[in-house]
XYZ file of C-alpha atoms in Angstrom:
755
model
C -6.352 9.986 30.864
C -8.873 11.139 28.267
C -7.694 8.410 25.874
C -8.101 5.734 28.546
C -11.560 7.013 29.474
C -12.652 6.887 25.844
C -11.357 3.346 25.417
C -13.051 2.246 28.609
C -16.427 2.917 27.013
C -15.788 -0.092 24.786
C -16.438 -3.346 26.616
C -16.755 -5.950 23.840
C -14.953 -6.439 20.518
C -14.374 -9.289 18.071
C -10.871 -10.099 16.818
C -10.172 -12.072 13.607
C -6.768 -13.472 12.664
C -4.536 -16.505 13.004
C -3.933 -17.674 16.570
C -1.473 -19.868 18.425
C -0.828 -22.800 18.390
C -0.883 -22.194 14.625
C 2.742 -21.487 13.784
C 3.099 -18.222 11.922
C 3.829 -14.589 12.570
C 0.192 -13.474 12.268
C -0.814 -16.063 14.868
C 1.811 -14.739 17.254
C 0.743 -11.155 16.608
C -2.964 -11.860 17.131
C -2.241 -13.808 20.304
C -0.053 -11.013 21.667
C -2.703 -8.460 20.728
C -5.363 -10.408 22.620
C -3.180 -10.670 25.711
C -2.260 -6.984 25.557
C -5.912 -5.961 25.347
C -6.902 -8.169 28.257
C -3.963 -7.071 30.389
C -4.526 -3.367 29.724
C -8.341 -3.533 29.867
C -9.302 -6.367 32.246
C -13.048 -5.788 31.817
C -12.906 -5.887 28.030
C -14.480 -8.927 26.374
C -12.495 -10.001 23.312
C -14.002 -12.760 21.152
C -11.294 -14.405 19.048
C -12.125 -15.947 15.657
C -9.105 -17.936 14.518
C -8.437 -18.479 10.820
C -7.847 -22.203 10.388
C -5.866 -23.628 7.473
C -6.116 -27.218 8.758
C -9.429 -27.723 10.604
C -9.021 -30.133 13.483
C -5.238 -29.843 13.684
C -4.921 -27.127 16.317
C -5.897 -27.351 19.977
C -7.004 -23.766 20.408
C -7.090 -22.289 23.928
C -10.382 -21.279 25.612
C -10.129 -17.637 24.511
C -10.779 -18.703 20.899
C -14.516 -18.267 20.421
C -14.558 -20.112 17.094
C -12.306 -21.248 14.282
C -13.064 -20.264 10.684
C -11.995 -22.898 8.137
C -9.967 -20.899 5.637
C -11.364 -22.421 2.446
C -15.064 -22.697 3.431
C -16.876 -19.557 2.368
C -20.003 -20.424 4.326
C -17.909 -20.497 7.495
C -17.191 -16.785 7.017
C -20.908 -16.117 6.660
C -21.606 -18.162 9.795
C -18.913 -16.265 11.698
C -20.508 -12.981 10.640
C -23.831 -14.139 12.047
C -22.182 -15.136 15.323
C -20.344 -11.818 15.609
C -23.477 -9.858 14.783
C -25.491 -11.712 17.417
C -22.761 -11.460 20.066
C -23.221 -7.787 20.829
C -19.635 -6.877 19.916
C -19.202 -3.146 19.403
C -16.471 -3.406 16.764
C -14.641 -5.946 14.611
C -10.830 -5.893 14.388
C -9.324 -7.941 11.536
C -5.655 -8.866 11.126
C -5.240 -8.942 7.354
C -2.693 -10.897 5.349
C -3.488 -12.211 1.880
C -2.427 -15.779 2.532
C -4.645 -16.502 5.517
C -8.087 -16.051 3.955
C -9.743 -18.222 1.321
C -10.782 -17.359 -2.215
C -8.933 -15.316 -4.814
C -6.561 -13.008 -2.893
C -8.472 -13.811 0.292
C -11.825 -12.517 -0.976
C -13.809 -14.800 1.368
C -13.050 -12.308 4.128
C -15.388 -9.880 2.354
C -18.276 -12.303 2.917
C -17.676 -11.819 6.639
C -17.043 -8.085 6.909
C -19.908 -7.194 4.566
C -22.367 -9.104 6.735
C -21.767 -7.350 10.015
C -23.183 -3.944 10.858
C -20.643 -2.994 13.529
C -17.658 -0.756 12.718
C -14.648 -2.484 11.176
C -10.973 -1.772 11.828
C -8.312 -3.641 9.821
C -4.608 -4.040 10.525
C -2.782 -4.482 7.216
C 0.257 -6.711 7.682
C 1.117 -6.342 3.993
C 0.525 -3.336 1.732
C 1.458 -4.177 -1.845
C 2.769 -1.462 -4.126
C 2.127 -3.573 -7.239
C -0.934 -5.689 -6.436
C -2.480 -8.196 -8.800
C -6.001 -7.344 -10.021
C -7.522 -9.647 -7.384
C -5.305 -8.273 -4.621
C -6.276 -4.724 -5.541
C -9.965 -5.621 -5.738
C -9.966 -7.210 -2.281
C -7.969 -4.487 -0.572
C -10.029 -1.715 -2.127
C -13.188 -3.475 -0.934
C -11.716 -3.598 2.579
C -10.799 0.074 2.397
C -14.378 0.933 1.436
C -15.805 -1.161 4.257
C -13.379 -0.297 7.051
C -13.882 2.708 9.268
C -10.135 2.691 9.903
C -7.106 0.758 8.685
C -3.903 0.384 10.682
C -0.468 0.217 9.097
C 2.767 -0.434 10.961
C 4.985 1.875 8.931
C 4.570 5.329 7.428
C 5.416 3.865 4.029
C 2.256 1.790 4.282
C 0.230 4.955 4.727
C 1.942 6.522 1.708
C 1.279 3.465 -0.516
C -2.375 3.322 0.493
C -2.843 6.955 -0.507
C -0.790 6.823 -3.712
C -1.670 3.383 -5.096
C -5.171 2.795 -3.726
C -6.476 6.340 -3.338
C -7.218 5.804 0.348
C -8.308 8.754 2.444
C -5.598 9.855 4.912
C -8.279 10.243 7.579
C -9.011 6.533 7.399
C -5.428 5.442 8.091
C -3.646 5.137 11.441
C 0.006 4.219 11.960
C 0.541 2.025 15.021
C 3.939 0.293 15.250
C 4.207 -3.450 15.718
C 3.893 -4.301 19.402
C 6.908 -5.529 21.366
C 7.277 -7.288 24.736
C 8.107 -5.310 27.856
C 11.421 -6.773 29.068
C 14.324 -5.128 30.886
C 17.547 -4.261 29.073
C 20.179 -6.802 30.144
C 23.665 -7.908 29.150
C 23.649 -10.717 26.584
C 26.342 -12.609 28.525
C 23.914 -13.237 31.396
C 21.685 -15.327 29.099
C 24.207 -17.192 26.932
C 24.798 -20.056 29.320
C 21.220 -21.217 28.887
C 21.928 -22.059 25.248
C 25.544 -23.176 25.574
C 26.874 -20.007 23.993
C 29.285 -18.920 26.706
C 32.348 -17.263 25.227
C 30.732 -16.850 21.798
C 29.932 -13.625 19.940
C 26.368 -14.428 18.924
C 24.668 -13.087 15.768
C 21.004 -14.091 15.541
C 18.350 -14.291 12.833
C 14.850 -15.462 13.727
C 11.784 -16.380 11.673
C 10.248 -19.060 9.509
C 13.025 -20.228 7.206
C 12.430 -19.297 3.566
C 14.486 -18.024 0.605
C 13.384 -14.400 1.064
C 15.119 -14.184 4.449
C 18.550 -13.633 2.873
C 20.374 -16.239 4.978
C 22.725 -16.875 2.050
C 23.973 -13.279 2.348
C 24.936 -13.789 5.979
C 26.589 -17.161 5.351
C 28.675 -15.498 2.640
C 29.658 -12.813 5.168
C 30.693 -15.267 7.876
C 34.263 -16.056 6.601
C 35.242 -12.378 6.942
C 33.540 -12.156 10.358
C 35.227 -15.334 11.617
C 38.580 -14.062 10.385
C 38.372 -11.171 12.890
C 36.262 -12.913 15.537
C 36.902 -16.666 15.530
C 34.382 -17.102 18.359
C 31.533 -15.686 16.234
C 28.432 -17.865 16.047
C 25.600 -17.211 13.573
C 22.354 -18.700 14.923
C 19.446 -19.213 12.526
C 16.412 -19.737 14.727
C 13.127 -20.945 13.309
C 11.326 -23.811 11.643
C 11.170 -24.031 7.879
C 8.085 -22.332 6.477
C 5.219 -24.894 6.389
C 4.478 -24.175 2.718
C 8.112 -24.856 1.843
C 8.141 -28.072 3.846
C 4.978 -29.229 2.092
C 6.558 -28.544 -1.296
C 10.119 -29.825 -0.845
C 10.678 -30.918 2.738
C 13.951 -29.634 4.240
C 15.815 -29.286 0.953
C 16.324 -25.550 1.475
C 17.746 -25.924 4.993
C 20.105 -28.648 3.793
C 21.228 -26.390 0.953
C 22.131 -23.652 3.439
C 24.106 -26.110 5.534
C 25.956 -27.182 2.432
C 26.772 -23.543 1.641
C 28.202 -23.035 5.156
C 30.408 -26.103 4.764
C 31.549 -24.876 1.377
C 32.537 -21.520 2.925
C 34.378 -23.256 5.760
C 32.163 -21.809 8.499
C 30.024 -24.822 9.389
C 31.326 -24.709 12.970
C 30.288 -21.046 13.217
C 26.721 -21.663 12.087
C 23.953 -23.222 14.138
C 20.425 -23.970 12.962
C 17.719 -24.210 15.619
C 14.879 -25.937 13.790
C 11.960 -25.036 16.042
C 8.949 -22.765 16.298
C 9.591 -21.256 19.718
C 7.044 -19.706 22.033
C 7.246 -16.015 22.865
C 9.079 -16.214 26.176
C 11.691 -18.559 24.754
C 12.141 -16.343 21.702
C 12.795 -13.349 23.924
C 15.390 -15.373 25.842
C 17.139 -16.161 22.554
C 17.048 -12.493 21.546
C 18.441 -11.317 24.860
C 21.255 -13.860 24.621
C 22.404 -12.477 21.237
C 24.955 -9.707 20.788
C 23.695 -8.615 17.386
C 20.425 -9.217 15.566
C 20.450 -9.325 11.754
C 17.654 -9.228 9.176
C 19.282 -9.690 5.755
C 15.868 -9.819 4.039
C 15.736 -9.587 0.244
C 12.337 -7.911 -0.285
C 12.665 -4.107 -0.338
C 8.897 -3.662 -0.025
C 8.514 -5.571 3.255
C 6.543 -3.195 5.444
C 6.290 -5.287 8.578
C 8.757 -7.480 10.432
C 7.634 -8.619 13.837
C 11.024 -10.142 14.577
C 12.774 -6.832 13.898
C 10.327 -5.073 16.209
C 10.967 -7.627 18.945
C 14.736 -7.238 18.588
C 14.468 -3.466 18.930
C 12.078 -3.946 21.849
C 14.647 -5.855 23.910
C 17.450 -3.483 22.917
C 19.495 -5.391 20.395
C 22.069 -3.846 18.144
C 20.540 -4.502 14.715
C 22.153 -4.774 11.274
C 19.632 -5.022 8.449
C 18.991 -4.570 4.765
C 17.000 -1.387 4.006
C 13.525 -2.855 3.490
C 10.691 -0.479 4.340
C 10.154 -1.436 7.979
C 13.873 -1.449 8.738
C 14.472 1.998 7.241
C 11.754 3.441 9.471
C 12.351 1.673 12.755
C 16.162 1.916 12.555
C 16.246 5.534 11.352
C 18.153 8.235 13.263
C 20.875 5.973 14.524
C 18.696 3.244 16.052
C 20.357 0.521 13.964
C 22.673 -0.094 11.015
C 21.527 -0.502 7.387
C 23.441 -2.458 4.728
C 22.608 -2.881 1.051
C 20.698 -5.882 -0.281
C 22.885 -8.941 -0.982
C 25.886 -6.990 0.376
C 27.834 -9.703 2.203
C 30.874 -7.463 2.521
C 28.765 -4.722 4.079
C 27.297 -7.130 6.648
C 30.756 -8.409 7.516
C 32.134 -4.880 7.873
C 29.352 -3.553 10.107
C 29.108 -6.673 12.273
C 32.895 -6.730 12.801
C 32.783 -3.068 13.809
C 30.095 -3.724 16.399
C 31.741 -6.867 17.752
C 35.016 -4.974 17.975
C 33.606 -2.118 20.082
C 31.553 -3.032 23.123
C 31.045 0.686 23.804
C 29.502 1.352 20.368
C 27.418 -1.808 20.566
C 26.067 -0.814 23.993
C 25.180 2.692 22.829
C 23.310 1.305 19.825
C 21.548 -1.162 22.089
C 20.426 1.596 24.443
C 19.066 3.716 21.590
C 17.154 0.737 20.221
C 15.735 -0.044 23.645
C 14.557 3.553 24.083
C 12.663 3.334 20.795
C 11.220 -0.005 21.857
C 9.665 1.607 24.951
C 7.287 3.468 22.622
C 6.200 0.180 21.020
C 5.477 -2.132 23.964
C 2.201 -4.027 23.774
C 0.332 -1.860 26.326
C 0.995 1.180 24.112
C -0.357 -0.708 21.076
C -3.458 -1.754 23.018
C -4.084 1.850 24.083
C -3.599 3.236 20.588
C -5.823 0.593 18.985
C -8.578 1.003 21.569
C -8.516 4.766 21.052
C -9.099 4.196 17.316
C -11.859 1.666 18.018
C -13.562 4.009 20.478
C -13.427 6.788 17.899
C -15.010 4.763 15.115
C -17.708 3.425 17.430
C -18.481 6.958 18.578
C -18.630 8.131 14.966
C -21.009 5.354 13.909
C -24.233 6.885 12.542
C -27.054 6.612 15.012
C -30.194 4.842 13.882
C -33.248 7.083 13.649
C -36.457 5.666 15.020
C -38.905 4.470 12.412
C -41.455 6.978 11.125
C -45.231 6.494 11.360
C -46.874 4.306 8.708
C -46.542 5.739 5.211
C -49.104 6.062 2.458
C -48.504 3.877 -0.616
C -46.618 5.356 -3.519
C -48.359 6.082 -6.784
C -47.177 3.477 -9.321
C -44.598 4.976 -11.680
C -43.049 3.335 -14.750
C -40.190 5.836 -15.122
C -37.564 3.418 -13.832
C -39.091 0.573 -15.851
C -38.744 2.634 -19.013
C -35.184 3.575 -18.046
C -34.300 -0.130 -17.944
C -36.086 -0.981 -21.207
C -35.346 -0.710 -24.918
C -36.963 -2.000 -28.099
C -35.897 -5.566 -27.234
C -37.242 -5.704 -23.705
C -36.250 -4.947 -20.125
C -32.582 -5.282 -19.210
C -31.734 -7.363 -16.134
C -29.204 -5.436 -14.093
C -27.885 -1.986 -13.393
C -24.926 -0.305 -11.779
C -26.674 2.018 -9.387
C -29.464 3.355 -11.627
C -27.644 2.931 -14.952
C -28.616 -0.141 -17.035
C -25.768 -2.655 -17.307
C -25.879 -4.034 -20.838
C -23.289 -6.725 -20.112
C -25.942 -8.951 -18.566
C -28.538 -8.552 -21.286
C -32.145 -9.585 -20.746
C -34.123 -12.423 -19.182
C -37.664 -13.661 -19.624
C -38.293 -13.524 -15.846
C -38.113 -9.732 -15.864
C -39.966 -9.312 -19.143
C -42.760 -11.556 -17.882
C -43.026 -9.429 -14.725
C -42.967 -6.252 -16.834
C -45.770 -7.646 -18.987
C -47.891 -8.199 -15.865
C -47.130 -4.673 -14.701
C -48.413 -3.214 -17.982
C -51.698 -5.012 -17.358
C -52.094 -3.654 -13.832
C -50.468 -0.253 -13.479
C -52.569 2.886 -13.011
C -52.313 5.629 -14.048
C -50.408 5.400 -17.324
C -50.955 6.820 -20.785
C -52.692 4.197 -22.880
C -50.381 4.761 -25.841
C -47.392 4.152 -23.576
C -49.079 1.072 -22.098
C -49.765 -0.319 -25.579
C -46.165 0.256 -26.659
C -44.525 -1.493 -23.721
C -47.094 -4.293 -23.537
C -46.206 -5.129 -27.133
C -42.447 -4.970 -26.454
C -42.579 -7.306 -23.447
C -45.080 -9.637 -25.133
C -42.811 -9.801 -28.178
C -39.906 -10.866 -25.950
C -42.029 -13.634 -24.443
C -43.217 -14.779 -27.844
C -39.696 -14.849 -29.282
C -38.444 -16.808 -26.264
C -40.640 -19.829 -26.994
C -38.556 -22.673 -28.412
C -40.962 -25.199 -29.955
C -38.189 -27.722 -30.586
C -37.691 -28.343 -26.864
C -41.112 -27.051 -25.762
C -39.666 -24.537 -23.328
C -39.208 -20.798 -23.069
C -35.648 -19.601 -23.222
C -34.611 -17.304 -20.389
C -31.359 -15.395 -20.902
C -30.601 -13.235 -23.929
C -27.382 -11.349 -24.628
C -27.488 -7.640 -25.450
C -26.937 -8.534 -29.130
C -30.221 -10.508 -29.019
C -28.554 -13.914 -29.190
C -30.003 -16.499 -26.807
C -27.781 -18.011 -24.135
C -29.610 -21.359 -23.956
C -32.210 -23.503 -25.628
C -34.385 -23.832 -22.536
C -34.687 -21.656 -19.464
C -35.088 -22.762 -15.873
C -38.291 -24.343 -14.626
C -39.070 -21.260 -12.570
C -38.693 -18.958 -15.568
C -41.050 -21.149 -17.573
C -43.616 -21.218 -14.770
C -43.354 -17.442 -14.328
C -43.923 -16.916 -18.069
C -47.138 -18.943 -17.965
C -48.197 -16.804 -15.023
C -47.659 -13.645 -17.081
C -49.624 -15.111 -19.997
C -52.544 -15.926 -17.702
C -52.549 -12.424 -16.217
C -52.355 -10.853 -19.684
C -55.217 -13.025 -20.949
C -57.321 -11.895 -17.998
C -56.239 -8.313 -17.256
C -54.737 -6.709 -20.397
C -56.541 -3.483 -21.283
C -56.702 -4.163 -25.025
C -58.446 -7.127 -26.562
C -55.589 -7.704 -28.997
C -53.229 -8.419 -26.116
C -55.742 -10.671 -24.354
C -56.304 -12.651 -27.554
C -52.565 -13.079 -28.089
C -52.026 -14.236 -24.505
C -54.771 -16.872 -24.717
C -53.241 -18.300 -27.887
C -49.742 -18.373 -26.358
C -51.028 -19.975 -23.163
C -52.855 -22.654 -25.118
C -49.830 -23.277 -27.331
C -47.304 -23.551 -24.491
C -49.241 -24.308 -21.305
C -49.145 -28.107 -21.410
C -45.400 -28.007 -20.805
C -46.242 -26.955 -17.239
C -47.289 -30.545 -16.528
C -43.659 -31.578 -17.132
C -42.231 -29.156 -14.562
C -41.125 -30.475 -11.177
C -39.967 -27.535 -9.035
C -42.505 -26.378 -6.404
C -42.145 -22.690 -7.258
C -42.487 -23.391 -10.967
C -45.740 -25.174 -10.080
C -46.864 -22.203 -7.983
C -46.148 -19.704 -10.754
C -48.017 -21.842 -13.294
C -50.923 -22.167 -10.846
C -51.150 -18.385 -10.503
C -51.241 -18.112 -14.277
C -53.898 -20.810 -14.502
C -56.017 -19.109 -11.819
C -55.824 -15.854 -13.768
C -56.782 -17.680 -16.981
C -59.904 -19.100 -15.305
C -61.085 -15.557 -14.516
C -61.300 -14.871 -18.241
C -62.217 -18.401 -19.325
C -63.907 -20.263 -16.435
C -64.069 -23.575 -18.310
C -60.427 -23.602 -19.470
C -59.571 -27.304 -19.132
C -55.786 -27.056 -19.016
C -55.917 -24.303 -16.384
C -58.155 -26.470 -14.220
C -55.836 -29.437 -14.625
C -52.790 -27.368 -13.618
C -54.545 -26.043 -10.507
C -55.851 -29.410 -9.354
C -52.730 -31.460 -10.050
C -50.198 -29.008 -8.653
C -52.446 -28.123 -5.710
C -52.602 -31.768 -4.675
C -48.824 -32.045 -5.069
C -48.294 -29.067 -2.768
C -50.450 -30.759 -0.138
C -48.313 -33.880 -0.478
C -45.118 -31.836 -0.135
C -46.457 -30.270 3.030
C -47.302 -33.655 4.523
C -43.777 -34.897 3.791
C -41.910 -31.888 5.168
C -44.164 -30.958 8.090
C -42.887 -31.085 11.666
C -44.688 -29.889 14.818
C -42.861 -26.551 14.580
C -42.465 -26.557 10.779
C -45.617 -25.990 8.701
C -44.012 -25.628 5.330
C -43.812 -27.353 1.949
C -40.045 -27.832 1.985
C -37.497 -28.589 4.665
C -35.824 -25.227 4.071
C -36.812 -21.694 3.150
C -35.804 -20.155 -0.159
C -36.950 -17.226 -2.318
C -40.465 -16.074 -3.207
C -41.738 -18.178 -0.323
C -45.194 -16.651 -0.062
C -45.979 -17.666 -3.659
C -46.599 -21.246 -2.493
C -49.488 -20.495 -0.105
C -50.771 -17.820 -2.503
C -51.000 -20.380 -5.283
C -52.942 -22.788 -3.059
C -55.384 -20.092 -1.981
C -55.949 -18.925 -5.574
C -56.404 -22.524 -6.723
C -58.850 -23.208 -3.918
C -60.912 -20.136 -4.770
C -60.939 -21.003 -8.476
C -61.830 -24.668 -8.007
C -63.973 -24.443 -4.884
C -61.442 -26.556 -2.947
C -61.722 -25.617 0.732
C -58.783 -27.872 1.582
C -56.538 -25.833 -0.710
C -57.696 -22.561 0.822
C -57.411 -23.850 4.391
C -53.863 -25.141 3.847
C -52.819 -22.001 2.014
C -53.979 -19.834 4.907
C -52.281 -22.052 7.482
C -48.931 -21.984 5.699
C -49.233 -18.255 4.968
C -49.737 -17.569 8.680
C -46.611 -19.625 9.413
C -44.378 -17.846 6.893
C -45.703 -14.396 7.869
C -44.781 -15.105 11.479
C -41.224 -15.908 10.393
C -41.099 -12.769 8.301
C -41.826 -10.549 11.298
C -38.967 -9.056 13.304
C -39.069 -8.822 17.117
C -39.982 -5.143 16.657
C -43.023 -6.147 14.612
C -41.647 -5.085 11.225
C -41.649 -7.065 8.017
C -38.337 -8.884 7.674
C -37.797 -10.600 4.336
C -36.220 -14.046 4.549
C -32.579 -13.304 3.707
C -30.694 -15.126 0.994
C -28.321 -16.401 3.681
C -31.200 -18.550 4.926
C -31.225 -20.691 1.813
C -30.084 -24.288 2.138
C -30.509 -24.577 5.939
C -32.868 -27.476 6.772
C -35.515 -26.796 9.417
C -33.754 -23.605 10.503
C -35.182 -20.233 11.423
C -34.626 -17.602 8.732
C -31.688 -15.214 8.773
C -32.192 -11.496 8.185
C -29.830 -10.700 5.309
C -29.624 -10.167 2.391
C -33.268 -9.080 2.090
C -34.680 -8.883 -1.437
C -37.600 -6.746 -2.709
C -39.460 -9.630 -4.373
C -40.148 -11.178 -0.928
C -42.216 -8.183 0.156
C -44.113 -8.211 -3.138
C -44.877 -11.932 -2.837
C -46.153 -11.442 0.700
C -48.431 -8.572 -0.357
C -49.904 -10.696 -3.165
C -50.389 -13.681 -0.850
C -52.083 -11.535 1.796
C -54.350 -10.116 -0.921
C -55.335 -13.682 -1.836
C -55.968 -14.429 1.845
C -58.179 -11.339 2.119
C -60.112 -12.427 -0.976
C -60.695 -15.795 0.700
C -61.583 -14.556 4.199
C -62.312 -10.799 4.070
C -60.396 -10.577 7.356
C -58.836 -7.168 8.007
C -55.670 -8.710 9.475
C -54.532 -9.725 5.982
C -54.787 -6.108 4.858
C -52.632 -5.156 7.844
C -50.048 -7.809 6.992
C -49.938 -6.630 3.389
C -49.408 -3.057 4.572
C -46.648 -4.199 6.918
C -44.830 -5.834 4.006
C -45.359 -2.793 1.779
C -43.916 -0.379 4.332
C -40.661 -2.364 4.132
C -40.014 -0.545 0.838
C -40.591 2.803 2.521
C -38.089 2.322 5.328
C -39.994 0.441 8.014
C -37.403 -2.328 8.038
C -34.412 -3.600 9.999
C -32.162 -0.737 8.873
C -34.720 2.121 8.833
C -33.700 2.758 5.217
C -36.168 3.255 2.352
C -35.550 1.127 -0.731
C -37.995 3.036 -2.926
C -36.792 6.139 -4.769
C -39.939 8.221 -5.015
C -38.706 10.614 -7.670
C -38.439 8.025 -10.448
C -40.136 4.796 -9.361
C -36.837 3.031 -8.694
C -36.019 0.483 -6.018
C -32.699 -0.570 -4.542
C -31.732 -4.211 -4.849
C -31.842 -5.150 -1.193
C -30.908 -4.705 2.438
C -27.460 -5.893 3.488
C -26.069 -5.831 7.024
C -24.020 -2.714 6.271
C -26.718 -0.855 4.343
C -28.471 -0.772 1.001
C -27.419 -2.578 -2.143
C -27.691 0.605 -4.167
C -27.993 -1.040 -7.572
C -31.479 -0.900 -9.095
C -32.075 -3.992 -11.187
C -35.221 -4.900 -13.086
C -36.440 -7.437 -10.529
C -36.341 -4.878 -7.712
C -37.981 -2.072 -9.686
C -40.750 -4.380 -10.872
C -41.266 -5.777 -7.370
C -41.896 -2.266 -6.021
C -44.181 -1.240 -8.854
C -46.211 -4.456 -8.786
C -46.405 -4.164 -4.988
C -47.646 -0.571 -5.331
C -50.307 -1.737 -7.787
C -51.383 -4.543 -5.469
C -51.524 -2.459 -2.301
C -53.444 0.255 -4.118
C -56.004 -2.242 -5.393
C -56.289 -3.825 -1.957
C -56.833 -0.412 -0.405
C -59.738 0.245 -2.750
C -61.146 -3.199 -2.049
C -60.737 -3.020 1.734
C -59.501 -0.294 4.065
C -56.827 2.250 3.079
C -53.413 2.253 4.680
C -53.587 4.261 7.910
C -51.521 7.324 8.555
C -50.568 10.559 6.841
C -48.284 10.835 3.877
C -44.602 11.435 4.416
C -41.781 12.148 2.045
C -39.456 9.237 1.422
C -35.789 9.872 0.596
C-alpha cells in the first residue's frame, strides 16, 4: 500500500524508446511498458517519444507524443526542449546501443543532458567488453541517471565491476510478461494446424546468433523418438539482415533441414506477430527453446514471455537464462550442444508428468514478472528519485559586485599567453592558445583595479606579445589558434577573432596605464587596422567598431577609426532594415552569441561621431534584446547556444555562456553613457547578478576565492570547467560594473558570501 501511495504522487512522466508498429523487441517492450503503466495507474500521463530509424515509415498510434529521427542530433535537442516544457516529473529511457544515433548512440546524451528532471534508464544490454565509444556513452548515462534498471543480477554485477557504478544507483526489475492463464497446449494447437504434433517453438527476429542451426542438427534424434515432432521457427528475418542479404540466411536454414532429412518436421513462420498472437503461439507449444549462441546476453524478452505463460523451456546458459531458469524452473544445455538439446527435449516429450511439473514451476515464477508488477516496481523507483531530487532554494537578495581578481587569469597563463581551456580549474594544454582570449586578457590588464603595477606590466607585455606575434603580414590577418608548442594552426584566424583583436588594440591605445603600451597599440592598430574594411561578419564589424571608438578617445581625429565607425555603422542600419519584422527588431534573422555587442557598437559609434541615428537605433535594439534576455521571473537569462540557427524564433535558455552577461553589461554601460537613465544601470546589475547565482538554476558561476568562473549553465547544472573566456568575462564584467557604480549609483543590497 505504501509503495502504491508513493507512486501515485507521480502523475506525469516521459518515456523514450522504440514503439510499435516498429518491428523490434525494444518497440514491443516500450509499448508493453506504456500499456502496463496506464492500466496500473489510469491517471498517470505518459508521453511517449519514439525512436525512429525510418522517418515517415511508421503510422504511430495517438499515444506517441513525438518521433525522434534516429540520425538527426538536433531532433534529440528538440525533444529535450519539449520534455522540459511538458511538465513531466521524470524521464524514463529504454536504452539499447543500436537505436540511437551517433557513435555508440551518443546522440541520446544530447537529450538527457538538456533536461533538468530526474532520469531513469533501463539497460537492455550491458556489455562486459565495451568498445571505447560504448564505454564512454554508458558511463555518461550512469553519471546522468538517478537510477538504472537491469533485468538480471549479472547486469548489476557487470555495472559495478566493469563500469564502477554505485550499487545504490542500480535496480533489478525482471522483464515484464503478460498475465495469461496456464492452459494445456493441446487446446490451442488446432488454431495453427498443429493437432497431433509435439510442438517445439523458437520465437524472435531471425539472425545467426539465435542458434537455429543447433536445433536443426538436433531434430533427427528428436524425430527418431517422436516422429510427430514439429520445430516451429517464428519470426521475421532481422531487418538489418534483410537489408544486407535479403532472405539468404533463412534459405540456408531450410537447406540445412533438407540436408538433415527433417524438412517435414520444420516450419518457418516468416512474420512479425503482434503480442496477442505471439502469446497464442507460445501457449500452443509444448516446449520453448532458446539455443542462443551469445553467453553474455542479459535480456531475452521471448524467454521471459515463455516463462510467463508457463512453458517448459530448454535453453543454452546465456546470462538471462541461467538466472530466470535457475532452481529447476527450466533446463540448461551447453552452447552448440545439439545432442544435449535432443536428449533433454526427448525426455520432456516422453514424460507428460515431468513436462507439466516444469511448466507449473515456470508459471509460478512468471507470476512475479507480470507487467503490473513491473509497472509498480518502476514507479516506486521513479517516485523515489523524484522525491530525492534536490529542492531549489529561493534566490538571495541582490549581491554586491565582486572585487576584480586576476588569480584565475594568472593560473591559466604562462610566458606565451593565456591558455584556452581547462578541465575543471586545471589548464588543459592540449588545446593551446587563441588570440581571442589573449586579446580579452590584454583589455583586462588595461582596466582591472586593484592590481600591482609590476604584475600589470608583466602580463600586459605577455598578452601584447601574443597579439603582435599573431599578425601575419603576408595575408594581412591575425592568426588565431596556437598549439602548446607555439606552432600556429592556421595562416589567418576567423573574422571575429580579427575584429576582436582590433578592439583590444583600440582599448590598449586608449586605456593602458603605461605610455609604452599605448604607443605600441597605436602603431599596431595603424599597421593592421585597414584590414577591418575587408571583413564581412556583423560581429567582426561590431568588435572593430568598439576598437575604433576606443581609439578615438585617445586620438579624436584618427581617420581610419572614423571610417570604420561610419561605414560599419551604416551597414548595421542596413542589416536591421533587411531583417526587421514587426515583432523582430534585430540585425539578423536569428540570434547568436555576443548579441549585445551589436547595439553597443552602434551606441559607441553614435557617441563618437555625433550620429543620433546610430545612438537611437542602438538603444532600440538593445531594449529588444534585453527583453528577450529576461526570464519570466525577471532574472537575466543569457541566450542559450541552442538558440543559434533558428530564424525569427524566441531564444532558448540553455546552454548559457558567461560572455553574454558581460556583453550585456558593456552595452548597458554604453546606453547609460548616452542617456544617463538609471534603468540601464539596473539592467547592467541584473546581468551581473547572473554570475552570482541570480539565474535560472540559482547557482553561482563565480568562484570568489580565486576569481574563477564556470563555463556555463546547462539544464542539469553547471559546466564546471573554467576556461579562459569565462574567467575573462567575469573579470571584465566586474571591472565594468565597478566603473559603472562609481559613475552612477552603486548596486543595491548588502554583501553576501557566494559559494
